[in-house]
Amino acid sequence: MKAAALIVAAGRGTRVGGGPKQYRLLGGKPVLRRTVEAFLRHPEIDTVRCVIHPDDASEYAAAVDGFVLLDPVSGGRSRQDSVRMGLESLEGMAPDIVLIHDAARPFVSAAVIDACLKGLDAAEGAIAAMQVHDTLKRGDQQGAIAATIDRTNLWHAQTPQAFRFDAILRAHRSALGHELTDDAAVAERAGLRVVLTPGSHENVKITTIADLVDAESRVSEGQRICRTGIGFDVHRLGPGDRVIICGVEIPHDGALVGHSDADVGLHAITDAVLGAIAAGDIGTHFPPSDHRWRGADSSVFARHAAELVHARGGRIENIDVTIICERPKIGPHRPAMVAKLADIFGLQVECVSVKATTTEGLGFTGRGQGIAAQAATSISFALSS
Ligand code: MG
């Protein structure tokens, strides 16, 4: 056993309200789950144990559901007691190194953990810390400034705090009864050399409601939800010498009949896009009764649908269309169709799929009376907080 992580999750977190903060949800995931995950994922951490409050057994079990880690142990009256009890529970496994970490710091990065581990090369302890940049004031009882503190060499202590296991266990046992606010203070009291390693601004401890709100907006940043739309269209074949499918003109011994250019492919796709944003269908926006759309280029309809998506803050992720006919052969025109659709919808060609199938001679498409198309699309939206 080389490195163990001890997550201190026994606090009651009364300042946040609504139950202990380490079990509150952030982006739908308990804070503690995020914290534990950060250590389980780190390649140099061999095992993880949490110290919990005995009343929180069911919340704990739900928070770490599916994770492989040591059974939790119960904490004590103070944080210091809880850490000592956690360390004692690891004694039999004799890890070389232990990283002690607050459950309420879910944004600890691999880089911060790395820095602590590296710091132990030259010391018995290494803690994540941030240099103080603000000017510090000491106030008097009346709230007036009594003194300005020299901020040179001042640091904010964070966690993880990494230690040689035997040394920190001994230090904690000898500090019994002394009220110290972090494990580095316990180590310092025992005369251990503890170095400061780079923490991060993201590695905040969630203490207040405002911290929780900030954390929530951070996790929802970049998260998107996807909506799916489907579309289907049919046009009859009549006299003529070409058809237009997905914006591409194809010589044929007939023409698709319709009010507009009868582009069955673009119509199916346009309906899929409108469907994904629940904005009606192509007929709602471009009624066949409106003479303006007689013989219209259907890319106008498609571009309008794409604009509606953008106006709602959506992003079209992909388009997939299937053209259903015996003839003309779609295959030779597929690259041109993909390029045309990519242009209309502002997509990379990798996100556009044009497929074709026959109906084995069956039905109206089989008899060459018409051409059908079906389409699907995914449209993503930023998850609002
Ligand atoms: Mg149509």
XYZ file of C-alpha atoms and ligand atoms in Angstrom:
386
model
C 0.000 0.000 0.000
C 1.562 3.269 -1.068
C -0.796 6.265 -0.956
C -4.169 6.517 0.749
C -6.587 9.415 0.597
C -8.570 10.241 3.713
C -11.631 12.351 2.946
C -13.001 14.173 5.958
C -16.786 14.231 5.567
C -17.991 14.150 9.166
C -18.929 17.837 9.467
C -22.534 18.973 9.799
C -22.104 21.966 7.448
C -24.688 24.060 9.258
C -23.748 27.287 7.436
C -25.149 26.041 4.123
C -28.423 24.659 5.489
C -30.468 21.887 3.925
C -28.319 19.134 5.427
C -24.572 18.544 5.439
C -23.013 20.374 2.455
C -20.925 17.376 1.391
C -24.147 15.595 0.403
C -25.725 18.535 -1.421
C -26.058 18.095 -5.167
C -23.833 19.982 -7.589
C -25.005 19.559 -11.156
C -27.089 16.596 -9.970
C -24.113 14.879 -8.284
C -23.366 14.944 -4.543
C -20.391 17.128 -3.564
C -18.777 14.146 -1.811
C -19.086 11.999 -4.943
C -17.149 14.597 -6.950
C -14.477 14.792 -4.257
C -14.055 11.025 -3.928
C -13.973 10.677 -7.718
C -11.041 13.105 -7.971
C -8.926 10.803 -5.788
C -10.172 7.489 -7.193
C -9.209 8.695 -10.660
C -5.704 9.740 -9.666
C -3.216 7.079 -10.756
C -0.983 7.463 -7.688
C -3.745 7.100 -5.117
C -4.165 3.463 -4.153
C -7.151 3.669 -1.880
C -9.721 6.103 -0.523
C -11.503 6.163 2.812
C -14.070 8.644 4.068
C -14.635 9.689 7.650
C -18.358 10.329 8.069
C -20.876 11.287 10.719
C -22.697 8.171 11.985
C -26.056 9.800 11.139
C -25.096 10.117 7.465
C -24.641 6.415 6.622
C -27.472 6.309 4.078
C -26.521 9.639 2.431
C -22.943 8.407 2.233
C -23.938 5.092 0.657
C -25.996 6.897 -1.984
C -23.226 9.416 -2.689
C -20.536 6.810 -3.424
C -22.823 4.242 -5.055
C -20.853 2.113 -7.514
C -17.422 3.329 -6.351
C -14.760 0.963 -5.067
C -13.301 2.363 -1.860
C -12.732 1.373 1.747
C -15.700 1.257 4.115
C -16.230 4.570 5.872
C -15.335 5.123 9.497
C -17.149 7.337 11.967
C -15.664 10.665 12.928
C -15.426 12.371 16.285
C -16.468 15.582 17.962
C -14.072 17.854 16.067
C -12.400 17.733 12.675
C -9.115 16.957 14.386
C -10.674 13.989 16.192
C -12.192 12.766 12.944
C -8.861 12.870 11.127
C -7.124 11.044 13.950
C -9.788 8.331 13.944
C -9.473 8.047 10.173
C -5.697 7.714 10.409
C -5.998 5.063 13.107
C -8.356 3.086 10.879
C -5.668 3.026 8.168
C -2.861 1.948 10.492
C -3.265 -1.757 9.777
C -2.787 -1.127 6.049
C 0.416 0.792 6.733
C 0.302 3.212 3.812
C 3.507 5.154 3.162
C 1.630 8.358 2.419
C -1.736 9.780 3.348
C -3.468 12.738 1.728
C -6.022 14.329 4.030
C -8.716 16.252 2.186
C -11.900 18.143 2.972
C -15.032 16.572 1.482
C -16.285 20.082 0.721
C -13.493 20.744 -1.814
C -14.883 18.876 -4.834
C -12.825 20.748 -7.443
C -9.415 19.463 -6.411
C -7.450 18.789 -9.578
C -4.961 16.058 -10.413
C -2.307 18.786 -10.689
C -2.889 19.925 -7.102
C -2.686 16.297 -5.886
C 0.471 15.775 -7.960
C 2.096 18.834 -6.406
C 1.420 17.576 -2.867
C 2.847 14.140 -3.662
C 5.916 15.716 -5.241
C 6.366 17.974 -2.199
C 6.831 14.900 -0.012
C 10.116 14.156 -1.793
C 11.727 16.858 0.339
C 9.596 16.976 3.485
C 7.397 14.999 5.855
C 4.385 17.060 4.860
C 3.229 19.031 1.811
C 0.044 21.054 1.637
C -1.833 22.780 -1.161
C -1.727 26.521 -0.555
C -2.266 29.850 -2.301
C -0.165 32.925 -1.762
C -2.041 35.848 -0.192
C -2.368 38.770 -2.618
C -4.888 40.933 -0.758
C -3.745 43.442 1.798
C -4.545 42.110 5.248
C -5.941 44.207 8.090
C -6.392 43.432 11.724
C -9.547 45.060 13.067
C -10.289 46.154 16.621
C -13.480 45.445 18.584
C -15.195 48.478 17.032
C -14.427 47.350 13.462
C -11.704 49.955 12.905
C -8.289 49.039 11.573
C -5.827 48.320 14.315
C -2.967 47.203 12.092
C -1.949 46.311 8.557
C -0.394 42.868 8.380
C 2.679 42.317 6.242
C 1.478 39.817 3.630
C 4.977 38.743 2.576
C 5.212 34.956 2.831
C 1.563 34.605 3.835
C -0.418 31.724 2.344
C -3.973 30.411 2.407
C -3.903 26.743 3.421
C -6.061 24.392 1.372
C -6.325 20.638 1.248
C -5.124 18.077 0.265
C -2.468 17.987 2.927
C -0.094 15.089 2.313
C 2.092 13.472 4.931
C 4.308 10.521 5.623
C 1.731 8.286 7.267
C 3.621 7.225 10.389
C 4.733 10.776 11.142
C 1.268 12.344 10.901
C -0.389 9.538 12.898
C 2.151 10.060 15.678
C 1.672 13.833 15.504
C -2.116 13.503 15.757
C -1.901 11.168 18.743
C 0.351 13.585 20.554
C -1.910 16.565 19.699
C -4.926 14.982 21.408
C -6.783 17.668 23.349
C -5.178 20.579 21.491
C -7.561 22.435 19.166
C -5.782 22.884 15.841
C -7.509 23.954 12.633
C -5.653 21.858 10.072
C -3.384 18.849 9.843
C -0.379 20.952 8.906
C -0.753 22.678 12.290
C -0.737 19.244 13.948
C 2.418 18.386 11.989
C 4.095 21.703 12.795
C 3.405 21.198 16.493
C 5.239 17.870 16.261
C 8.211 19.568 14.604
C 7.655 18.061 11.154
C 8.871 19.917 8.086
C 5.847 20.804 5.934
C 6.208 22.499 2.554
C 3.739 24.648 0.614
C 2.820 23.398 -2.844
C 0.635 25.085 -5.469
C -3.092 24.918 -4.755
C -5.635 26.458 -7.088
C -8.374 29.072 -7.099
C -10.832 26.369 -8.196
C -10.030 24.264 -5.141
C -12.470 26.213 -2.956
C -14.066 24.874 0.175
C -17.825 25.046 -0.087
C -18.755 26.764 3.138
C -21.606 29.198 2.490
C -24.732 29.294 0.318
C -22.873 31.694 -1.988
C -20.083 29.108 -2.415
C -22.679 26.509 -3.314
C -24.297 28.814 -5.881
C -20.876 29.609 -7.411
C -20.022 25.925 -7.529
C -23.340 25.101 -9.171
C -22.799 27.655 -11.917
C -19.296 26.313 -12.454
C -20.420 22.710 -12.957
C -23.270 23.700 -15.246
C -20.887 25.707 -17.442
C -20.224 23.751 -20.571
C -22.926 21.218 -19.819
C -25.437 20.860 -22.613
C -28.668 19.011 -23.106
C -29.672 17.484 -26.400
C -33.057 17.436 -28.063
C -33.935 15.161 -30.951
C -36.220 15.927 -33.870
C -37.568 13.681 -36.604
C -39.091 14.568 -39.946
C -40.786 12.724 -42.795
C -41.887 13.885 -46.234
C -43.219 12.513 -49.496
C -43.550 14.084 -52.921
C -45.280 12.643 -55.934
C -43.335 12.123 -59.176
C -44.773 13.761 -62.281
C -43.563 14.736 -65.729
C -40.179 16.412 -65.913
C -36.479 15.827 -66.429
C -34.921 16.369 -62.995
C -35.498 16.173 -59.269
C -33.995 18.285 -56.495
C -33.040 16.345 -53.384
C -31.094 17.836 -50.465
C -30.435 20.917 -52.575
C -28.842 18.945 -55.410
C -30.324 18.768 -58.908
C -30.366 15.228 -60.312
C -31.305 14.402 -63.943
C -34.298 12.027 -63.937
C -37.145 10.920 -66.179
C -39.633 12.710 -63.958
C -39.878 15.591 -61.515
C -41.112 15.865 -57.950
C -44.398 17.723 -57.777
C -44.970 20.318 -55.095
C -45.723 23.912 -54.323
C -42.032 24.737 -53.801
C -39.134 22.976 -55.517
C -40.449 19.801 -53.820
C -37.091 18.953 -52.269
C -38.271 15.978 -50.249
C -34.918 15.632 -48.448
C -34.714 19.234 -47.277
C -38.365 19.162 -46.242
C -37.846 16.124 -44.010
C -34.731 17.704 -42.486
C -36.441 21.062 -41.963
C -39.291 19.316 -40.141
C -36.772 17.433 -37.979
C -35.050 20.688 -37.013
C -38.359 22.405 -36.268
C -39.446 19.335 -34.310
C -36.382 19.394 -32.075
C -37.232 22.912 -30.957
C -40.992 22.228 -30.893
C -41.581 25.012 -33.403
C -44.309 23.446 -35.509
C -43.640 22.123 -38.998
C -42.684 23.412 -42.392
C -46.328 24.086 -43.284
C -46.717 26.314 -40.213
C -43.917 28.583 -41.349
C -44.350 28.344 -45.119
C -48.019 27.573 -45.893
C -48.587 26.104 -49.388
C -51.413 28.672 -49.706
C -48.819 31.469 -49.743
C -47.892 32.234 -53.343
C -44.460 33.522 -52.255
C -43.300 29.931 -51.881
C -44.335 28.792 -55.352
C -41.292 27.078 -56.850
C -39.211 28.306 -53.923
C -35.723 26.980 -53.271
C -36.289 24.818 -50.164
C -32.954 25.892 -48.721
C -34.831 29.073 -47.722
C -37.055 26.955 -45.443
C -34.089 25.046 -44.087
C -32.079 28.197 -43.351
C -35.091 29.708 -41.604
C -35.374 26.642 -39.352
C -31.646 26.864 -38.561
C -32.073 30.540 -37.655
C -34.901 29.664 -35.267
C -32.565 27.181 -33.563
C -29.829 29.786 -33.199
C -32.298 32.388 -31.930
C -33.198 29.948 -29.117
C -29.537 29.452 -28.221
C -29.425 25.979 -29.757
C -26.714 24.318 -31.780
C -27.446 21.714 -34.447
C -25.125 18.817 -33.671
C -25.880 16.504 -36.573
C -28.291 15.702 -39.348
C -29.113 12.250 -40.661
C -31.429 11.789 -43.641
C -32.576 8.720 -45.543
C -33.944 9.068 -49.076
C -36.401 6.309 -49.980
C -36.730 5.536 -53.704
C -35.810 2.997 -56.391
C -34.518 5.670 -58.744
C -32.635 7.919 -59.238
C -29.545 6.418 -57.662
C -28.606 8.637 -54.722
C -25.083 7.287 -54.127
C -23.276 9.300 -56.828
C -24.825 12.533 -55.494
C -24.227 11.879 -51.843
C -21.007 13.968 -51.458
C -22.685 16.960 -53.127
C -25.737 16.575 -50.870
C -23.593 16.347 -47.741
C -21.664 19.469 -48.773
C -24.862 21.358 -49.514
C -26.477 20.410 -46.191
C -23.292 21.248 -44.286
C -23.363 24.679 -45.890
C -27.045 25.334 -45.215
C -26.901 24.273 -41.565
C -23.377 25.467 -40.799
C -22.112 21.985 -39.929
C -18.895 20.074 -40.470
C -19.388 17.415 -43.147
C -18.644 14.740 -40.518
C -21.894 15.769 -38.835
C -24.050 15.282 -41.916
C -25.231 11.877 -43.078
C -27.150 11.167 -46.289
C -28.351 7.613 -46.762
C -30.602 5.967 -49.314
C -32.728 2.882 -49.441
C -35.242 1.261 -51.788
C -38.416 -0.440 -50.644
C -37.673 -3.579 -52.672
C -40.121 -2.518 -55.343
C -42.970 -2.332 -52.843
C -45.379 0.521 -52.283
C -45.558 3.898 -53.996
C -41.793 4.402 -53.843
C -41.310 0.930 -55.266
C -43.640 1.686 -58.141
C -41.817 4.954 -58.811
C -44.877 7.089 -58.019
C -43.071 9.211 -55.500
C -40.002 9.702 -53.334
C -39.985 9.748 -49.523
C -37.418 10.973 -47.045
C -36.993 10.708 -43.316
C -34.602 12.685 -41.184
C -33.354 13.016 -37.621
C -31.347 15.719 -35.910
C -29.872 16.458 -32.492
C -29.850 20.007 -31.232
C -27.989 20.959 -28.054
C -28.629 23.771 -25.608
C -26.523 25.079 -22.766
C -27.970 23.880 -19.478
C -29.197 26.962 -17.674
C -28.373 27.084 -13.987
Mg -42.702 18.528 -48.704
